[in-house]
PDB file of C-alpha atoms and ligand atoms in Angstrom:
ATOM      1  CA  MET A   1     365.376 168.306 129.123  1.00  0.00           C
ATOM      2  CA  ASN A   2     365.111 172.325 130.585  1.00  0.00           C
ATOM      3  CA  ARG A   3     364.642 171.632 134.272  1.00  0.00           C
ATOM      4  CA  THR A   4     364.019 175.199 135.327  1.00  0.00           C
ATOM      5  CA  ILE A   5     360.857 177.406 135.341  1.00  0.00           C
ATOM      6  CA  ASP A   6     361.235 180.692 134.999  1.00  0.00           C
ATOM      7  CA  PHE A   7     360.296 182.804 137.975  1.00  0.00           C
ATOM      8  CA  SER A   8     362.800 185.395 137.372  1.00  0.00           C
ATOM      9  CA  LEU A   9     361.803 189.285 137.261  1.00  0.00           C
ATOM     10  CA  GLU A  10     365.242 190.251 135.987  1.00  0.00           C
ATOM     11  CA  ASP A  11     365.660 194.040 135.443  1.00  0.00           C
ATOM     12  CA  ARG A  12     361.571 194.073 134.638  1.00  0.00           C
ATOM     13  CA  VAL A  13     360.507 197.305 135.474  1.00  0.00           C
ATOM     14  CA  ALA A  14     357.032 196.946 137.551  1.00  0.00           C
ATOM     15  CA  ILE A  15     355.021 200.167 138.817  1.00  0.00           C
ATOM     16  CA  ILE A  16     352.736 199.714 141.548  1.00  0.00           C
ATOM     17  CA  THR A  17     350.052 201.809 142.457  1.00  0.00           C
ATOM     18  CA  GLY A  18     349.495 202.218 145.945  1.00  0.00           C
ATOM     19  CA  GLY A  19     353.191 201.169 146.576  1.00  0.00           C
ATOM     20  CA  ALA A  20     353.262 203.221 149.773  1.00  0.00           C
ATOM     21  CA  GLY A  21     350.633 201.088 151.595  1.00  0.00           C
ATOM     22  CA  LEU A  22     350.861 197.698 153.537  1.00  0.00           C
ATOM     23  CA  LEU A  23     350.376 195.571 150.954  1.00  0.00           C
ATOM     24  CA  GLY A  24     351.743 197.635 147.908  1.00  0.00           C
ATOM     25  CA  VAL A  25     355.295 197.672 150.113  1.00  0.00           C
ATOM     26  CA  ARG A  26     355.087 194.047 150.106  1.00  0.00           C
ATOM     27  CA  HIS A  27     354.413 193.709 146.750  1.00  0.00           C
ATOM     28  CA  ALA A  28     357.422 196.211 145.862  1.00  0.00           C
ATOM     29  CA  GLU A  29     359.693 193.733 148.080  1.00  0.00           C
ATOM     30  CA  ALA A  30     358.484 190.497 146.015  1.00  0.00           C
ATOM     31  CA  ILE A  31     359.233 192.284 142.714  1.00  0.00           C
ATOM     32  CA  ALA A  32     362.774 193.087 144.033  1.00  0.00           C
ATOM     33  CA  ALA A  33     363.123 190.155 145.695  1.00  0.00           C
ATOM     34  CA  ALA A  34     362.506 188.269 141.685  1.00  0.00           C
ATOM     35  CA  GLY A  35     365.381 190.927 140.532  1.00  0.00           C
ATOM     36  CA  GLY A  36     362.826 193.265 139.091  1.00  0.00           C
ATOM     37  CA  VAL A  37     362.926 197.147 139.582  1.00  0.00           C
ATOM     38  CA  PRO A  38     359.519 198.293 141.871  1.00  0.00           C
ATOM     39  CA  VAL A  39     358.432 201.845 141.032  1.00  0.00           C
ATOM     40  CA  ILE A  40     356.308 202.671 144.416  1.00  0.00           C
ATOM     41  CA  ALA A  41     353.654 205.146 142.743  1.00  0.00           C
ATOM     42  CA  ASP A  42     351.484 206.707 145.541  1.00  0.00           C
ATOM     43  CA  ILE A  43     349.762 209.875 146.307  1.00  0.00           C
ATOM     44  CA  ARG A  44     352.005 209.799 149.110  1.00  0.00           C
ATOM     45  CA  ARG A  45     355.131 211.227 147.851  1.00  0.00           C
ATOM     46  CA  ALA A  46     357.227 211.264 151.024  1.00  0.00           C
ATOM     47  CA  ASP A  47     356.601 207.543 151.974  1.00  0.00           C
ATOM     48  CA  ALA A  48     356.832 206.487 148.385  1.00  0.00           C
ATOM     49  CA  GLU A  49     360.042 207.621 148.279  1.00  0.00           C
ATOM     50  CA  ALA A  50     361.135 206.645 151.511  1.00  0.00           C
ATOM     51  CA  ARG A  51     359.657 203.013 151.143  1.00  0.00           C
ATOM     52  CA  ALA A  52     361.841 202.643 147.634  1.00  0.00           C
ATOM     53  CA  ALA A  53     365.097 203.879 149.396  1.00  0.00           C
ATOM     54  CA  GLU A  54     364.509 201.270 151.764  1.00  0.00           C
ATOM     55  CA  ILE A  55     364.033 198.391 149.467  1.00  0.00           C
ATOM     56  CA  ALA A  56     366.734 199.708 147.198  1.00  0.00           C
ATOM     57  CA  LYS A  57     369.034 199.186 149.797  1.00  0.00           C
ATOM     58  CA  ARG A  58     367.751 195.954 151.431  1.00  0.00           C
ATOM     59  CA  PHE A  59     367.229 194.016 148.243  1.00  0.00           C
ATOM     60  CA  ASP A  60     370.348 195.904 146.461  1.00  0.00           C
ATOM     61  CA  VAL A  61     368.344 196.987 143.659  1.00  0.00           C
ATOM     62  CA  ARG A  62     367.333 200.178 141.585  1.00  0.00           C
ATOM     63  CA  ALA A  63     363.649 201.121 143.048  1.00  0.00           C
ATOM     64  CA  MET A  64     362.105 204.496 142.835  1.00  0.00           C
ATOM     65  CA  GLY A  65     359.113 206.028 144.275  1.00  0.00           C
ATOM     66  CA  ILE A  66     357.345 208.726 142.460  1.00  0.00           C
ATOM     67  CA  GLU A  67     354.003 210.692 143.278  1.00  0.00           C
ATOM     68  CA  CYS A  68     350.742 209.868 141.582  1.00  0.00           C
ATOM     69  CA  ASP A  69     347.090 210.617 141.688  1.00  0.00           C
ATOM     70  CA  ILE A  70     345.656 207.666 139.762  1.00  0.00           C
ATOM     71  CA  THR A  71     342.216 209.696 139.341  1.00  0.00           C
ATOM     72  CA  ARG A  72     344.135 211.790 137.263  1.00  0.00           C
ATOM     73  CA  ALA A  73     344.946 211.029 134.126  1.00  0.00           C
ATOM     74  CA  GLU A  74     347.731 213.892 133.657  1.00  0.00           C
ATOM     75  CA  SER A  75     349.224 212.446 136.687  1.00  0.00           C
ATOM     76  CA  ILE A  76     349.745 208.873 135.261  1.00  0.00           C
ATOM     77  CA  ASP A  77     351.004 210.053 131.874  1.00  0.00           C
ATOM     78  CA  ALA A  78     353.467 212.105 134.323  1.00  0.00           C
ATOM     79  CA  LEU A  79     354.308 208.845 136.193  1.00  0.00           C
ATOM     80  CA  LEU A  80     354.757 206.690 133.039  1.00  0.00           C
ATOM     81  CA  ARG A  81     356.956 209.500 131.388  1.00  0.00           C
ATOM     82  CA  THR A  82     359.241 209.671 134.461  1.00  0.00           C
ATOM     83  CA  VAL A  83     359.664 206.221 134.651  1.00  0.00           C
ATOM     84  CA  LEU A  84     360.469 205.620 131.227  1.00  0.00           C
ATOM     85  CA  GLU A  85     363.206 208.480 131.362  1.00  0.00           C
ATOM     86  CA  ARG A  86     364.545 206.839 134.475  1.00  0.00           C
ATOM     87  CA  ALA A  87     364.196 203.304 133.598  1.00  0.00           C
ATOM     88  CA  GLY A  88     363.892 203.207 130.001  1.00  0.00           C
ATOM     89  CA  ARG A  89     361.211 200.457 129.967  1.00  0.00           C
ATOM     90  CA  VAL A  90     358.203 199.467 131.828  1.00  0.00           C
ATOM     91  CA  ASP A  91     357.010 195.865 132.109  1.00  0.00           C
ATOM     92  CA  ILE A  92     354.488 195.305 134.587  1.00  0.00           C
ATOM     93  CA  LEU A  93     351.827 197.332 136.054  1.00  0.00           C
ATOM     94  CA  VAL A  94     350.171 196.117 139.590  1.00  0.00           C
ATOM     95  CA  ASN A  95     346.983 198.227 140.127  1.00  0.00           C
ATOM     96  CA  ASP A  96     346.694 198.213 144.097  1.00  0.00           C
ATOM     97  CA  ALA A  97     345.746 201.596 145.139  1.00  0.00           C
ATOM     98  CA  ALA A  98     342.321 201.604 146.704  1.00  0.00           C
ATOM     99  CA  ASN A  99     340.281 203.382 149.551  1.00  0.00           C
ATOM    100  CA  ASN A 100     340.157 200.149 152.168  1.00  0.00           C
ATOM    101  CA  PRO A 101     338.162 201.480 155.078  1.00  0.00           C
ATOM    102  CA  LYS A 102     339.465 199.396 158.114  1.00  0.00           C
ATOM    103  CA  VAL A 103     335.451 198.905 159.658  1.00  0.00           C
ATOM    104  CA  GLU A 104     336.842 196.654 162.064  1.00  0.00           C
ATOM    105  CA  THR A 105     338.820 199.318 163.567  1.00  0.00           C
ATOM    106  CA  PRO A 106     337.368 200.857 166.665  1.00  0.00           C
ATOM    107  CA  GLY A 107     336.708 204.625 166.244  1.00  0.00           C
ATOM    108  CA  GLN A 108     336.627 204.451 162.406  1.00  0.00           C
ATOM    109  CA  ALA A 109     333.601 206.037 160.677  1.00  0.00           C
ATOM    110  CA  PHE A 110     331.251 203.160 158.877  1.00  0.00           C
ATOM    111  CA  SER A 111     328.825 203.561 156.457  1.00  0.00           C
ATOM    112  CA  ARG A 112     325.189 201.535 156.244  1.00  0.00           C
ATOM    113  CA  LEU A 113     323.913 201.420 152.849  1.00  0.00           C
ATOM    114  CA  GLU A 114     320.702 203.522 153.705  1.00  0.00           C
ATOM    115  CA  LYS A 115     323.133 206.719 154.411  1.00  0.00           C
ATOM    116  CA  PHE A 116     325.933 206.002 152.441  1.00  0.00           C
ATOM    117  CA  PRO A 117     327.055 209.323 151.319  1.00  0.00           C
ATOM    118  CA  ILE A 118     327.442 209.802 147.249  1.00  0.00           C
ATOM    119  CA  ASP A 119     330.562 211.446 147.811  1.00  0.00           C
ATOM    120  CA  GLN A 120     331.788 208.623 149.770  1.00  0.00           C
ATOM    121  CA  TRP A 121     331.002 206.142 146.622  1.00  0.00           C
ATOM    122  CA  ASN A 122     332.452 208.461 144.314  1.00  0.00           C
ATOM    123  CA  ALA A 123     335.472 208.767 145.916  1.00  0.00           C
ATOM    124  CA  ASP A 124     335.723 204.754 146.220  1.00  0.00           C
ATOM    125  CA  VAL A 125     335.330 204.501 142.944  1.00  0.00           C
ATOM    126  CA  ALA A 126     337.413 206.943 141.479  1.00  0.00           C
ATOM    127  CA  VAL A 127     340.147 205.538 143.075  1.00  0.00           C
ATOM    128  CA  GLY A 128     339.803 201.514 143.195  1.00  0.00           C
ATOM    129  CA  LEU A 129     338.000 201.350 139.691  1.00  0.00           C
ATOM    130  CA  THR A 130     338.438 204.572 137.582  1.00  0.00           C
ATOM    131  CA  GLY A 131     342.027 204.949 138.865  1.00  0.00           C
ATOM    132  CA  ALA A 132     342.976 201.171 137.675  1.00  0.00           C
ATOM    133  CA  PHE A 133     340.991 201.765 134.258  1.00  0.00           C
ATOM    134  CA  LEU A 134     342.801 204.951 133.976  1.00  0.00           C
ATOM    135  CA  CYS A 135     346.104 203.096 134.647  1.00  0.00           C
ATOM    136  CA  ALA A 136     345.474 200.364 132.356  1.00  0.00           C
ATOM    137  CA  LYS A 137     344.563 202.748 129.479  1.00  0.00           C
ATOM    138  CA  ILE A 138     347.895 204.750 129.990  1.00  0.00           C
ATOM    139  CA  ILE A 139     350.431 202.240 130.829  1.00  0.00           C
ATOM    140  CA  GLY A 140     348.448 199.028 129.365  1.00  0.00           C
ATOM    141  CA  SER A 141     348.572 201.004 126.648  1.00  0.00           C
ATOM    142  CA  ALA A 142     352.253 201.316 126.206  1.00  0.00           C
ATOM    143  CA  LEU A 143     352.763 197.493 127.049  1.00  0.00           C
ATOM    144  CA  ALA A 144     350.381 196.790 124.347  1.00  0.00           C
ATOM    145  CA  LYS A 145     352.109 198.851 121.673  1.00  0.00           C
ATOM    146  CA  ARG A 146     355.679 197.380 122.797  1.00  0.00           C
ATOM    147  CA  GLY A 147     354.097 194.068 122.349  1.00  0.00           C
ATOM    148  CA  SER A 148     354.568 192.626 125.889  1.00  0.00           C
ATOM    149  CA  GLY A 149     353.559 193.022 129.449  1.00  0.00           C
ATOM    150  CA  VAL A 150     352.056 191.872 132.807  1.00  0.00           C
ATOM    151  CA  ILE A 151     349.158 193.749 134.401  1.00  0.00           C
ATOM    152  CA  ILE A 152     347.850 192.628 138.012  1.00  0.00           C
ATOM    153  CA  ASN A 153     344.692 193.890 139.438  1.00  0.00           C
ATOM    154  CA  ILE A 154     344.626 193.758 143.291  1.00  0.00           C
ATOM    155  CA  SER A 155     340.965 192.673 144.231  1.00  0.00           C
ATOM    156  CA  SER A 156     339.540 190.786 147.266  1.00  0.00           C
ATOM    157  CA  GLU A 157     337.684 187.902 148.800  1.00  0.00           C
ATOM    158  CA  TYR A 158     334.713 190.649 148.608  1.00  0.00           C
ATOM    159  CA  GLY A 159     334.895 190.947 144.987  1.00  0.00           C
ATOM    160  CA  ILE A 160     333.689 186.932 145.330  1.00  0.00           C
ATOM    161  CA  ILE A 161     331.647 187.279 148.204  1.00  0.00           C
ATOM    162  CA  ALA A 162     329.637 189.297 150.176  1.00  0.00           C
ATOM    163  CA  PRO A 163     330.939 190.732 153.444  1.00  0.00           C
ATOM    164  CA  ASP A 164     329.465 189.043 156.445  1.00  0.00           C
ATOM    165  CA  GLN A 165     328.504 191.950 158.154  1.00  0.00           C
ATOM    166  CA  HIS A 166     328.150 189.630 161.562  1.00  0.00           C
ATOM    167  CA  LEU A 167     331.974 189.733 161.777  1.00  0.00           C
ATOM    168  CA  TYR A 168     331.571 193.775 162.128  1.00  0.00           C
ATOM    169  CA  ARG A 169     329.306 193.810 164.848  1.00  0.00           C
ATOM    170  CA  LYS A 170     329.268 195.740 167.986  1.00  0.00           C
ATOM    171  CA  GLU A 171     326.824 194.057 170.420  1.00  0.00           C
ATOM    172  CA  GLU A 172     326.707 197.688 172.505  1.00  0.00           C
ATOM    173  CA  LEU A 173     324.980 199.068 169.323  1.00  0.00           C
ATOM    174  CA  PRO A 174     321.562 198.997 167.950  1.00  0.00           C
ATOM    175  CA  ASP A 175     320.993 197.221 164.800  1.00  0.00           C
ATOM    176  CA  ASP A 176     320.563 200.154 162.971  1.00  0.00           C
ATOM    177  CA  GLN A 177     323.771 201.509 163.647  1.00  0.00           C
ATOM    178  CA  GLN A 178     325.755 198.633 163.329  1.00  0.00           C
ATOM    179  CA  PRO A 179     329.297 199.169 161.092  1.00  0.00           C
ATOM    180  CA  VAL A 180     329.377 197.346 157.841  1.00  0.00           C
ATOM    181  CA  LYS A 181     331.832 197.146 155.371  1.00  0.00           C
ATOM    182  CA  PRO A 182     330.866 199.569 152.668  1.00  0.00           C
ATOM    183  CA  VAL A 183     328.734 198.695 149.644  1.00  0.00           C
ATOM    184  CA  SER A 184     331.565 200.682 147.132  1.00  0.00           C
ATOM    185  CA  TYR A 185     334.103 198.507 148.292  1.00  0.00           C
ATOM    186  CA  SER A 186     332.199 194.889 146.805  1.00  0.00           C
ATOM    187  CA  VAL A 187     331.116 196.548 143.827  1.00  0.00           C
ATOM    188  CA  VAL A 188     335.046 197.940 143.330  1.00  0.00           C
ATOM    189  CA  LYS A 189     336.323 194.648 143.718  1.00  0.00           C
ATOM    190  CA  ALA A 190     333.990 192.723 141.825  1.00  0.00           C
ATOM    191  CA  GLY A 191     334.450 194.988 138.984  1.00  0.00           C
ATOM    192  CA  LEU A 192     338.040 194.943 138.926  1.00  0.00           C
ATOM    193  CA  HIS A 193     337.662 191.274 137.758  1.00  0.00           C
ATOM    194  CA  GLY A 194     335.278 192.671 134.915  1.00  0.00           C
ATOM    195  CA  LEU A 195     338.089 194.851 134.185  1.00  0.00           C
ATOM    196  CA  THR A 196     340.656 191.913 134.180  1.00  0.00           C
ATOM    197  CA  LEU A 197     338.412 189.972 131.841  1.00  0.00           C
ATOM    198  CA  TYR A 198     338.005 192.400 129.240  1.00  0.00           C
ATOM    199  CA  LEU A 199     341.776 193.497 129.151  1.00  0.00           C
ATOM    200  CA  ALA A 200     342.797 189.985 128.994  1.00  0.00           C
ATOM    201  CA  THR A 201     340.738 189.257 125.931  1.00  0.00           C
ATOM    202  CA  TYR A 202     341.556 192.982 124.527  1.00  0.00           C
ATOM    203  CA  TRP A 203     345.099 192.544 124.637  1.00  0.00           C
ATOM    204  CA  ALA A 204     345.570 188.934 124.426  1.00  0.00           C
ATOM    205  CA  GLN A 205     347.401 188.762 121.338  1.00  0.00           C
ATOM    206  CA  ALA A 206     349.050 191.974 122.008  1.00  0.00           C
ATOM    207  CA  GLY A 207     351.388 189.871 124.338  1.00  0.00           C
ATOM    208  CA  VAL A 208     349.823 191.830 127.404  1.00  0.00           C
ATOM    209  CA  ARG A 209     348.582 189.306 129.997  1.00  0.00           C
ATOM    210  CA  VAL A 210     345.915 190.398 132.744  1.00  0.00           C
ATOM    211  CA  ASN A 211     345.075 188.578 135.789  1.00  0.00           C
ATOM    212  CA  THR A 212     343.487 189.199 139.238  1.00  0.00           C
ATOM    213  CA  ILE A 213     344.491 188.353 142.999  1.00  0.00           C
ATOM    214  CA  SER A 214     341.764 188.334 145.108  1.00  0.00           C
ATOM    215  CA  LEU A 215     343.272 188.455 148.562  1.00  0.00           C
ATOM    216  CA  GLY A 216     341.720 187.562 151.899  1.00  0.00           C
ATOM    217  CA  GLY A 217     341.307 189.748 154.898  1.00  0.00           C
ATOM    218  CA  VAL A 218     345.359 190.689 156.370  1.00  0.00           C
ATOM    219  CA  GLU A 219     345.768 190.374 160.116  1.00  0.00           C
ATOM    220  CA  SER A 220     347.086 194.148 160.808  1.00  0.00           C
ATOM    221  CA  GLY A 221     346.199 195.123 164.812  1.00  0.00           C
ATOM    222  CA  GLN A 222     342.463 194.381 164.706  1.00  0.00           C
ATOM    223  CA  PRO A 223     340.862 193.751 168.398  1.00  0.00           C
ATOM    224  CA  ALA A 224     340.964 190.383 169.352  1.00  0.00           C
ATOM    225  CA  GLY A 225     337.315 189.422 168.923  1.00  0.00           C
ATOM    226  CA  PHE A 226     337.046 190.552 165.408  1.00  0.00           C
ATOM    227  CA  LEU A 227     340.364 188.452 164.820  1.00  0.00           C
ATOM    228  CA  ALA A 228     339.109 185.560 166.478  1.00  0.00           C
ATOM    229  CA  ARG A 229     335.508 185.804 164.623  1.00  0.00           C
ATOM    230  CA  ALA A 230     337.298 186.541 161.068  1.00  0.00           C
ATOM    231  CA  SER A 231     339.986 183.245 161.900  1.00  0.00           C
ATOM    232  CA  ALA A 232     337.190 181.133 162.569  1.00  0.00           C
ATOM    233  CA  ARG A 233     335.419 181.771 159.058  1.00  0.00           C
ATOM    234  CA  ILE A 234     338.434 180.646 157.126  1.00  0.00           C
ATOM    235  CA  PRO A 235     339.625 177.060 156.788  1.00  0.00           C
ATOM    236  CA  MET A 236     343.008 177.145 157.488  1.00  0.00           C
ATOM    237  CA  GLY A 237     342.080 179.150 160.812  1.00  0.00           C
ATOM    238  CA  ARG A 238     343.664 182.586 160.577  1.00  0.00           C
ATOM    239  CA  MET A 239     343.714 185.803 158.371  1.00  0.00           C
ATOM    240  CA  ALA A 240     346.406 186.475 156.104  1.00  0.00           C
ATOM    241  CA  GLN A 241     349.939 187.925 157.248  1.00  0.00           C
ATOM    242  CA  PRO A 242     350.717 190.757 154.542  1.00  0.00           C
ATOM    243  CA  ASN A 243     353.425 188.718 152.638  1.00  0.00           C
ATOM    244  CA  ASP A 244     351.112 185.735 152.211  1.00  0.00           C
ATOM    245  CA  PHE A 245     350.340 187.175 148.746  1.00  0.00           C
ATOM    246  CA  GLN A 246     354.313 187.717 147.211  1.00  0.00           C
ATOM    247  CA  GLY A 247     354.535 184.391 145.774  1.00  0.00           C
ATOM    248  CA  ALA A 248     351.136 184.643 143.615  1.00  0.00           C
ATOM    249  CA  LEU A 249     352.099 187.962 142.402  1.00  0.00           C
ATOM    250  CA  VAL A 250     355.228 187.280 141.147  1.00  0.00           C
ATOM    251  CA  TYR A 251     354.303 183.559 139.719  1.00  0.00           C
ATOM    252  CA  LEU A 252     351.875 185.996 137.562  1.00  0.00           C
ATOM    253  CA  CYS A 253     354.405 188.852 136.858  1.00  0.00           C
ATOM    254  CA  SER A 254     356.801 186.136 135.466  1.00  0.00           C
ATOM    255  CA  ASP A 255     357.180 183.920 132.595  1.00  0.00           C
ATOM    256  CA  ALA A 256     356.158 180.825 134.554  1.00  0.00           C
ATOM    257  CA  ALA A 257     352.562 182.338 133.920  1.00  0.00           C
ATOM    258  CA  ALA A 258     353.619 182.742 130.014  1.00  0.00           C
ATOM    259  CA  PHE A 259     349.904 181.146 129.051  1.00  0.00           C
ATOM    260  CA  VAL A 260     347.970 182.412 132.297  1.00  0.00           C
ATOM    261  CA  THR A 261     345.548 185.381 131.393  1.00  0.00           C
ATOM    262  CA  GLY A 262     342.173 186.207 132.637  1.00  0.00           C
ATOM    263  CA  ALA A 263     342.557 184.501 135.759  1.00  0.00           C
ATOM    264  CA  ASN A 264     341.555 184.723 139.313  1.00  0.00           C
ATOM    265  CA  LEU A 265     344.059 183.649 141.784  1.00  0.00           C
ATOM    266  CA  VAL A 266     342.152 183.522 145.066  1.00  0.00           C
ATOM    267  CA  VAL A 267     344.829 183.504 147.830  1.00  0.00           C
ATOM    268  CA  ASP A 268     342.611 183.751 150.936  1.00  0.00           C
ATOM    269  CA  GLY A 269     343.083 180.708 153.059  1.00  0.00           C
ATOM    270  CA  GLY A 270     340.068 178.951 151.542  1.00  0.00           C
ATOM    271  CA  LYS A 271     337.637 181.472 152.854  1.00  0.00           C
ATOM    272  CA  THR A 272     335.623 181.927 149.810  1.00  0.00           C
ATOM    273  CA  ILE A 273     335.610 177.796 149.192  1.00  0.00           C
ATOM    274  CA  TRP A 274     333.670 177.343 152.676  1.00  0.00           C
TER     275      TRP A 274
HETATM  276  N1  NAD B 301     344.694 194.842 153.616  1.00  0.00           N
HETATM  277  C1  NAD B 301     343.540 194.155 153.299  1.00  0.00           C
HETATM  278  O1  NAD B 301     343.182 193.437 154.311  1.00  0.00           O
HETATM  279  C2  NAD B 301     343.219 193.258 152.526  1.00  0.00           C
HETATM  280  C3  NAD B 301     342.619 192.298 151.664  1.00  0.00           C
HETATM  281  C4  NAD B 301     342.053 192.304 150.439  1.00  0.00           C
HETATM  282  C5  NAD B 301     342.387 193.016 149.681  1.00  0.00           C
HETATM  283  N2  NAD B 301     343.059 194.577 149.735  1.00  0.00           N
HETATM  284  C6  NAD B 301     343.572 195.102 148.781  1.00  0.00           C
HETATM  285  O2  NAD B 301     344.962 195.034 148.546  1.00  0.00           O
HETATM  286  C7  NAD B 301     344.930 196.471 148.074  1.00  0.00           C
HETATM  287  C8  NAD B 301     346.112 197.299 149.178  1.00  0.00           C
HETATM  288  O3  NAD B 301     345.382 197.199 150.764  1.00  0.00           O
HETATM  289  P1  NAD B 301     346.486 197.952 151.811  1.00  0.00           P
HETATM  290  O4  NAD B 301     345.698 197.179 153.117  1.00  0.00           O
HETATM  291  O5  NAD B 301     347.968 198.212 151.394  1.00  0.00           O
HETATM  292  O6  NAD B 301     345.547 199.386 151.809  1.00  0.00           O
HETATM  293  P2  NAD B 301     346.623 200.955 151.983  1.00  0.00           P
HETATM  294  O7  NAD B 301     345.405 201.516 152.709  1.00  0.00           O
HETATM  295  O8  NAD B 301     347.613 200.393 153.283  1.00  0.00           O
HETATM  296  O9  NAD B 301     347.456 200.996 150.675  1.00  0.00           O
HETATM  297  C9  NAD B 301     346.850 202.089 149.966  1.00  0.00           C
HETATM  298  C10 NAD B 301     347.660 202.801 149.076  1.00  0.00           C
HETATM  299  O10 NAD B 301     346.658 203.450 148.189  1.00  0.00           O
HETATM  300  C11 NAD B 301     347.208 204.893 147.978  1.00  0.00           C
HETATM  301  N3  NAD B 301     346.152 205.850 147.251  1.00  0.00           N
HETATM  302  C12 NAD B 301     345.005 205.965 147.724  1.00  0.00           C
HETATM  303  N4  NAD B 301     344.553 207.038 146.914  1.00  0.00           N
HETATM  304  C13 NAD B 301     345.378 207.037 146.054  1.00  0.00           C
HETATM  305  C14 NAD B 301     345.469 207.427 144.595  1.00  0.00           C
HETATM  306  N5  NAD B 301     344.402 208.330 143.942  1.00  0.00           N
HETATM  307  N6  NAD B 301     346.579 207.414 143.774  1.00  0.00           N
HETATM  308  C15 NAD B 301     347.707 206.612 144.174  1.00  0.00           C
HETATM  309  N7  NAD B 301     347.627 206.339 145.078  1.00  0.00           N
HETATM  310  C16 NAD B 301     346.350 206.227 146.240  1.00  0.00           C
HETATM  311  C17 NAD B 301     347.803 205.094 149.611  1.00  0.00           C
HETATM  312  O11 NAD B 301     348.286 206.377 150.001  1.00  0.00           O
HETATM  313  C18 NAD B 301     348.154 203.658 150.213  1.00  0.00           C
HETATM  314  O12 NAD B 301     349.514 204.121 150.185  1.00  0.00           O
HETATM  315  C19 NAD B 301     343.977 197.486 148.284  1.00  0.00           C
HETATM  316  O13 NAD B 301     343.634 197.267 146.758  1.00  0.00           O
HETATM  317  C20 NAD B 301     342.916 196.469 148.664  1.00  0.00           C
HETATM  318  O14 NAD B 301     341.702 196.804 148.638  1.00  0.00           O
HETATM  319  C21 NAD B 301     343.685 194.665 150.649  1.00  0.00           C
END
């Protein structure tokens, strides 16, 4: 009887878009910890290279940091070419990059629906949704052609439930100036799971599994009042830590999830079930 479950990502090459961001680095660490080769693809070149060098040293693995703007097909083409030249293969695509407005941080711009600028909408959709589509089209097509691979779309609790705008409330402001999580964020995150469902069936017989991970909000220096309100809405009583998603990512990327496609794995401390 086989007593092992195969969570290994030994030598598998994983492109992580937005890989230099708060969570992208944690995704890269998880891939490295499971034996894989993380490729940090980010519009911020210096940060991508620096984070990859740190991970290569700390985990004693190959890791790459490559500049890429996922809103431009030619930039993704170049990314794929570079990875194939340098690593010889690609196995996993993690669509993580998004505009992620921190409404709860004082001094940040906020966007009520009535005045939400079309340019902001277009920019948010271009990165979070069109960028994920283009990466799936270009990198996913290469996986399908080869006959195996994994795509993970990083969504949010706000792809499943509406933001409770009371969380962001500032008592000193009148109602029509209250900050809100922008509408584009909900639309992008809900749309990503639609992309997952479409691709999961489209490539089911081509050996490419496609899944969503929906993350709860991460504690990252928000004001104490916000943290208390946000935590009270979560059955487990706290916001996520940046490394709370690593196990889910490794599982879905690995052969342990060989029969899992089109799923939405929700990692939110129970928030969306309340
Ligand atoms: N932080 C949270 O609380 C939270 C909660 C739920 C879901 N998420 C999701 O997790 C993902 C990562 O979030 P984060 O907190 O690490 O955000 P982040 O802002 O720290 O990271 C996003 C990264 O994407 C990169 N990026 C932006 N535009 C790009 C482009 N055109 N091409 C390539 N890279 C680009 C940025 O440079 C940045 O490094 C996002 O999809 C976000 O919506 C985050």
